[in-house]
């Protein structure tokens, strides 16, 4: 089952969700067959909503007409994403899909950044800074540096106010 979130299935999102005690408890309750009204009794509605949104966004559960159901394939899909360890091109600067170092050579750095830009945004898609940052977290913890590189290399355009980002239109 694919997650309802456009960011896609990612192990970090799954682990972050399971790291939240309310989300973990709700997930266990769903696995044991609890219905939506029975989930997280005694928890404030805002916390309950956040936990359920995280479960849906991570791909751990899916919404069906009958309620929430656990994904049958989420863990096998995550395991299938195990990366190869290529030694050529931009991939040699990535481990497990994350940047381990930036190429010193400007042309190589551009190729790496072009690949990332193409993966984090679709043509014509307008993203808030928060959305860009969330997607860049898949590649590095230093999202500010990566976002700056993408903008400086002209691979991501920012509005004057800095409120939204998009891929450049040629």
PDB file of C-alpha atoms in Angstrom:
ATOM      1  CA  UNK A   1       0.000   0.000   0.000  1.00  0.00           C
ATOM      2  CA  UNK A   2       1.409   3.363  -0.919  1.00  0.00           C
ATOM      3  CA  UNK A   3       1.408   6.135   1.652  1.00  0.00           C
ATOM      4  CA  UNK A   4      -1.075   8.940   1.160  1.00  0.00           C
ATOM      5  CA  UNK A   5       1.784  11.454   1.308  1.00  0.00           C
ATOM      6  CA  UNK A   6       3.452  12.602  -1.941  1.00  0.00           C
ATOM      7  CA  UNK A   7       6.883  12.275  -0.340  1.00  0.00           C
ATOM      8  CA  UNK A   8       6.578   8.497  -0.734  1.00  0.00           C
ATOM      9  CA  UNK A   9       7.552   5.557   1.428  1.00  0.00           C
ATOM     10  CA  UNK A  10      10.779   6.166   3.326  1.00  0.00           C
ATOM     11  CA  UNK A  11      12.342   4.292   6.229  1.00  0.00           C
ATOM     12  CA  UNK A  12      13.124   7.496   8.146  1.00  0.00           C
ATOM     13  CA  UNK A  13       9.464   8.543   8.065  1.00  0.00           C
ATOM     14  CA  UNK A  14       8.391   5.086   9.280  1.00  0.00           C
ATOM     15  CA  UNK A  15      10.914   5.114  12.136  1.00  0.00           C
ATOM     16  CA  UNK A  16      10.035   8.677  13.119  1.00  0.00           C
ATOM     17  CA  UNK A  17       6.380   7.704  13.255  1.00  0.00           C
ATOM     18  CA  UNK A  18       7.091   4.641  15.376  1.00  0.00           C
ATOM     19  CA  UNK A  19       9.257   6.820  17.632  1.00  0.00           C
ATOM     20  CA  UNK A  20       6.151   8.776  18.640  1.00  0.00           C
ATOM     21  CA  UNK A  21       4.482   7.019  21.589  1.00  0.00           C
ATOM     22  CA  UNK A  22       0.925   7.975  20.555  1.00  0.00           C
ATOM     23  CA  UNK A  23       1.478   6.862  16.960  1.00  0.00           C
ATOM     24  CA  UNK A  24       3.115   3.626  18.131  1.00  0.00           C
ATOM     25  CA  UNK A  25       0.222   2.889  20.494  1.00  0.00           C
ATOM     26  CA  UNK A  26      -2.365   3.635  17.794  1.00  0.00           C
ATOM     27  CA  UNK A  27      -0.458   1.425  15.339  1.00  0.00           C
ATOM     28  CA  UNK A  28      -0.478  -1.439  17.850  1.00  0.00           C
ATOM     29  CA  UNK A  29      -4.202  -0.940  18.427  1.00  0.00           C
ATOM     30  CA  UNK A  30      -4.859  -0.984  14.666  1.00  0.00           C
ATOM     31  CA  UNK A  31      -2.761  -4.157  14.304  1.00  0.00           C
ATOM     32  CA  UNK A  32      -4.893  -5.739  17.022  1.00  0.00           C
ATOM     33  CA  UNK A  33      -8.095  -4.790  15.168  1.00  0.00           C
ATOM     34  CA  UNK A  34      -9.289  -1.703  17.038  1.00  0.00           C
ATOM     35  CA  UNK A  35     -11.678   0.541  15.164  1.00  0.00           C
ATOM     36  CA  UNK A  36     -11.188   4.263  14.651  1.00  0.00           C
ATOM     37  CA  UNK A  37     -13.416   5.341  17.577  1.00  0.00           C
ATOM     38  CA  UNK A  38     -11.473   3.059  19.958  1.00  0.00           C
ATOM     39  CA  UNK A  39      -8.013   4.427  19.128  1.00  0.00           C
ATOM     40  CA  UNK A  40      -6.054   6.292  21.796  1.00  0.00           C
ATOM     41  CA  UNK A  41      -8.764   6.725  24.427  1.00  0.00           C
ATOM     42  CA  UNK A  42      -7.978   9.521  26.856  1.00  0.00           C
ATOM     43  CA  UNK A  43      -5.578  11.275  24.454  1.00  0.00           C
ATOM     44  CA  UNK A  44      -6.311  14.855  23.415  1.00  0.00           C
ATOM     45  CA  UNK A  45      -7.935  15.078  19.975  1.00  0.00           C
ATOM     46  CA  UNK A  46      -5.076  17.156  18.515  1.00  0.00           C
ATOM     47  CA  UNK A  47      -2.471  14.564  19.586  1.00  0.00           C
ATOM     48  CA  UNK A  48      -4.704  11.750  18.330  1.00  0.00           C
ATOM     49  CA  UNK A  49      -5.128  13.458  14.945  1.00  0.00           C
ATOM     50  CA  UNK A  50      -1.373  14.030  14.637  1.00  0.00           C
ATOM     51  CA  UNK A  51      -0.612  10.413  15.462  1.00  0.00           C
ATOM     52  CA  UNK A  52      -3.126   9.127  12.901  1.00  0.00           C
ATOM     53  CA  UNK A  53      -1.877  11.555  10.237  1.00  0.00           C
ATOM     54  CA  UNK A  54       1.690  10.352  10.851  1.00  0.00           C
ATOM     55  CA  UNK A  55       0.608   6.715  10.503  1.00  0.00           C
ATOM     56  CA  UNK A  56      -1.174   7.469   7.234  1.00  0.00           C
ATOM     57  CA  UNK A  57       1.657   9.637   5.886  1.00  0.00           C
ATOM     58  CA  UNK A  58       4.322   7.061   6.692  1.00  0.00           C
ATOM     59  CA  UNK A  59       2.476   4.273   4.894  1.00  0.00           C
ATOM     60  CA  UNK A  60       2.114   2.140   8.027  1.00  0.00           C
ATOM     61  CA  UNK A  61      -1.687   2.257   7.728  1.00  0.00           C
ATOM     62  CA  UNK A  62      -4.191   3.058   5.025  1.00  0.00           C
ATOM     63  CA  UNK A  63      -7.698   4.433   5.141  1.00  0.00           C
ATOM     64  CA  UNK A  64     -10.382   2.131   3.767  1.00  0.00           C
ATOM     65  CA  UNK A  65     -14.181   2.449   3.783  1.00  0.00           C
ATOM     66  CA  UNK A  66     -14.123   0.206   6.859  1.00  0.00           C
ATOM     67  CA  UNK A  67     -11.604   2.325   8.769  1.00  0.00           C
ATOM     68  CA  UNK A  68      -7.844   2.189   9.173  1.00  0.00           C
ATOM     69  CA  UNK A  69      -5.944  -0.978   8.269  1.00  0.00           C
ATOM     70  CA  UNK A  70      -2.259  -1.824   8.646  1.00  0.00           C
ATOM     71  CA  UNK A  71      -0.244  -2.022   5.463  1.00  0.00           C
ATOM     72  CA  UNK A  72       0.535  -5.596   4.507  1.00  0.00           C
ATOM     73  CA  UNK A  73       3.593  -4.588   2.473  1.00  0.00           C
ATOM     74  CA  UNK A  74       5.216  -1.553   4.098  1.00  0.00           C
ATOM     75  CA  UNK A  75       8.160  -3.426   5.609  1.00  0.00           C
ATOM     76  CA  UNK A  76       8.860  -5.596   2.559  1.00  0.00           C
ATOM     77  CA  UNK A  77       8.740  -2.456   0.380  1.00  0.00           C
ATOM     78  CA  UNK A  78      11.223  -0.704   2.661  1.00  0.00           C
ATOM     79  CA  UNK A  79      13.557  -3.692   2.544  1.00  0.00           C
ATOM     80  CA  UNK A  80      13.303  -3.765  -1.248  1.00  0.00           C
ATOM     81  CA  UNK A  81      14.592  -0.185  -1.307  1.00  0.00           C
ATOM     82  CA  UNK A  82      18.031  -1.286  -0.085  1.00  0.00           C
ATOM     83  CA  UNK A  83      20.425   0.659  -2.240  1.00  0.00           C
ATOM     84  CA  UNK A  84      23.200  -0.561  -4.439  1.00  0.00           C
ATOM     85  CA  UNK A  85      26.569   0.982  -3.744  1.00  0.00           C
ATOM     86  CA  UNK A  86      27.512   2.493  -7.133  1.00  0.00           C
ATOM     87  CA  UNK A  87      30.988   3.912  -7.472  1.00  0.00           C
ATOM     88  CA  UNK A  88      30.379   6.198 -10.445  1.00  0.00           C
ATOM     89  CA  UNK A  89      28.520   9.423 -11.088  1.00  0.00           C
ATOM     90  CA  UNK A  90      26.603  11.359  -8.437  1.00  0.00           C
ATOM     91  CA  UNK A  91      25.692   8.172  -6.575  1.00  0.00           C
ATOM     92  CA  UNK A  92      29.238   7.819  -5.266  1.00  0.00           C
ATOM     93  CA  UNK A  93      28.529  10.830  -3.014  1.00  0.00           C
ATOM     94  CA  UNK A  94      25.470   9.125  -1.493  1.00  0.00           C
ATOM     95  CA  UNK A  95      25.129   6.302   1.033  1.00  0.00           C
ATOM     96  CA  UNK A  96      21.705   4.870   1.695  1.00  0.00           C
ATOM     97  CA  UNK A  97      20.348   7.733  -0.407  1.00  0.00           C
ATOM     98  CA  UNK A  98      21.914  10.429   1.782  1.00  0.00           C
ATOM     99  CA  UNK A  99      24.739  12.816   0.971  1.00  0.00           C
ATOM    100  CA  UNK A 100      27.997  11.767   2.623  1.00  0.00           C
ATOM    101  CA  UNK A 101      30.032  14.525   0.976  1.00  0.00           C
ATOM    102  CA  UNK A 102      29.649  17.189  -1.677  1.00  0.00           C
ATOM    103  CA  UNK A 103      31.873  16.884  -4.730  1.00  0.00           C
ATOM    104  CA  UNK A 104      34.700  19.430  -4.810  1.00  0.00           C
ATOM    105  CA  UNK A 105      34.459  19.531  -8.603  1.00  0.00           C
ATOM    106  CA  UNK A 106      31.775  22.065  -9.562  1.00  0.00           C
ATOM    107  CA  UNK A 107      30.484  20.020 -12.536  1.00  0.00           C
ATOM    108  CA  UNK A 108      30.129  16.890 -10.390  1.00  0.00           C
ATOM    109  CA  UNK A 109      28.433  18.889  -7.641  1.00  0.00           C
ATOM    110  CA  UNK A 110      25.970  20.241 -10.218  1.00  0.00           C
ATOM    111  CA  UNK A 111      25.153  16.711 -11.426  1.00  0.00           C
ATOM    112  CA  UNK A 112      24.488  15.599  -7.857  1.00  0.00           C
ATOM    113  CA  UNK A 113      22.287  18.630  -7.202  1.00  0.00           C
ATOM    114  CA  UNK A 114      20.425  18.190 -10.517  1.00  0.00           C
ATOM    115  CA  UNK A 115      19.526  14.666  -9.514  1.00  0.00           C
ATOM    116  CA  UNK A 116      18.287  15.761  -6.099  1.00  0.00           C
ATOM    117  CA  UNK A 117      16.297  18.688  -7.523  1.00  0.00           C
ATOM    118  CA  UNK A 118      14.577  16.332  -9.952  1.00  0.00           C
ATOM    119  CA  UNK A 119      13.650  13.979  -7.122  1.00  0.00           C
ATOM    120  CA  UNK A 120      12.322  16.540  -4.637  1.00  0.00           C
ATOM    121  CA  UNK A 121      10.111  18.610  -6.933  1.00  0.00           C
ATOM    122  CA  UNK A 122       8.007  17.976 -10.001  1.00  0.00           C
ATOM    123  CA  UNK A 123       7.874  20.449 -12.896  1.00  0.00           C
ATOM    124  CA  UNK A 124       5.324  23.161 -12.136  1.00  0.00           C
ATOM    125  CA  UNK A 125       4.990  22.141  -8.490  1.00  0.00           C
ATOM    126  CA  UNK A 126       5.034  25.036  -5.993  1.00  0.00           C
ATOM    127  CA  UNK A 127       6.472  24.107  -2.593  1.00  0.00           C
ATOM    128  CA  UNK A 128       6.604  25.994   0.673  1.00  0.00           C
ATOM    129  CA  UNK A 129       9.937  26.251   2.446  1.00  0.00           C
ATOM    130  CA  UNK A 130       8.707  23.704   4.979  1.00  0.00           C
ATOM    131  CA  UNK A 131       7.805  21.236   2.202  1.00  0.00           C
ATOM    132  CA  UNK A 132      11.213  21.694   0.572  1.00  0.00           C
ATOM    133  CA  UNK A 133      12.946  21.186   3.920  1.00  0.00           C
ATOM    134  CA  UNK A 134      10.954  18.010   4.650  1.00  0.00           C
ATOM    135  CA  UNK A 135      11.895  16.541   1.270  1.00  0.00           C
ATOM    136  CA  UNK A 136      15.552  17.543   1.601  1.00  0.00           C
ATOM    137  CA  UNK A 137      15.729  15.745   4.963  1.00  0.00           C
ATOM    138  CA  UNK A 138      15.792  12.534   2.939  1.00  0.00           C
ATOM    139  CA  UNK A 139      19.246  13.609   1.687  1.00  0.00           C
ATOM    140  CA  UNK A 140      20.876  15.464   4.586  1.00  0.00           C
ATOM    141  CA  UNK A 141      20.295  16.860   8.046  1.00  0.00           C
ATOM    142  CA  UNK A 142      21.737  20.202   6.864  1.00  0.00           C
ATOM    143  CA  UNK A 143      18.759  21.161   4.704  1.00  0.00           C
ATOM    144  CA  UNK A 144      19.700  24.851   4.777  1.00  0.00           C
ATOM    145  CA  UNK A 145      23.011  24.185   3.028  1.00  0.00           C
ATOM    146  CA  UNK A 146      21.466  21.853   0.466  1.00  0.00           C
ATOM    147  CA  UNK A 147      18.603  24.257  -0.249  1.00  0.00           C
ATOM    148  CA  UNK A 148      21.115  27.106  -0.682  1.00  0.00           C
ATOM    149  CA  UNK A 149      23.187  25.017  -3.113  1.00  0.00           C
ATOM    150  CA  UNK A 150      20.063  24.173  -5.148  1.00  0.00           C
ATOM    151  CA  UNK A 151      19.103  27.852  -5.349  1.00  0.00           C
ATOM    152  CA  UNK A 152      22.656  29.057  -6.036  1.00  0.00           C
ATOM    153  CA  UNK A 153      23.060  26.538  -8.869  1.00  0.00           C
ATOM    154  CA  UNK A 154      19.733  27.711 -10.347  1.00  0.00           C
ATOM    155  CA  UNK A 155      18.139  24.297  -9.881  1.00  0.00           C
ATOM    156  CA  UNK A 156      15.451  25.551  -7.522  1.00  0.00           C
ATOM    157  CA  UNK A 157      13.860  28.977  -7.804  1.00  0.00           C
ATOM    158  CA  UNK A 158      12.679  30.939  -4.793  1.00  0.00           C
ATOM    159  CA  UNK A 159      10.108  33.711  -4.849  1.00  0.00           C
ATOM    160  CA  UNK A 160      11.380  37.127  -3.748  1.00  0.00           C
ATOM    161  CA  UNK A 161       9.619  36.711  -0.407  1.00  0.00           C
ATOM    162  CA  UNK A 162      11.129  33.252   0.011  1.00  0.00           C
ATOM    163  CA  UNK A 163       7.622  31.867   0.605  1.00  0.00           C
ATOM    164  CA  UNK A 164       7.686  29.283  -2.169  1.00  0.00           C
ATOM    165  CA  UNK A 165      10.047  27.285  -4.346  1.00  0.00           C
ATOM    166  CA  UNK A 166       9.763  25.574  -7.722  1.00  0.00           C
ATOM    167  CA  UNK A 167      11.907  24.054 -10.438  1.00  0.00           C
ATOM    168  CA  UNK A 168      13.019  26.667 -12.968  1.00  0.00           C
ATOM    169  CA  UNK A 169      11.129  26.894 -16.233  1.00  0.00           C
ATOM    170  CA  UNK A 170      13.542  26.949 -19.161  1.00  0.00           C
TER     171      UNK A 170
END
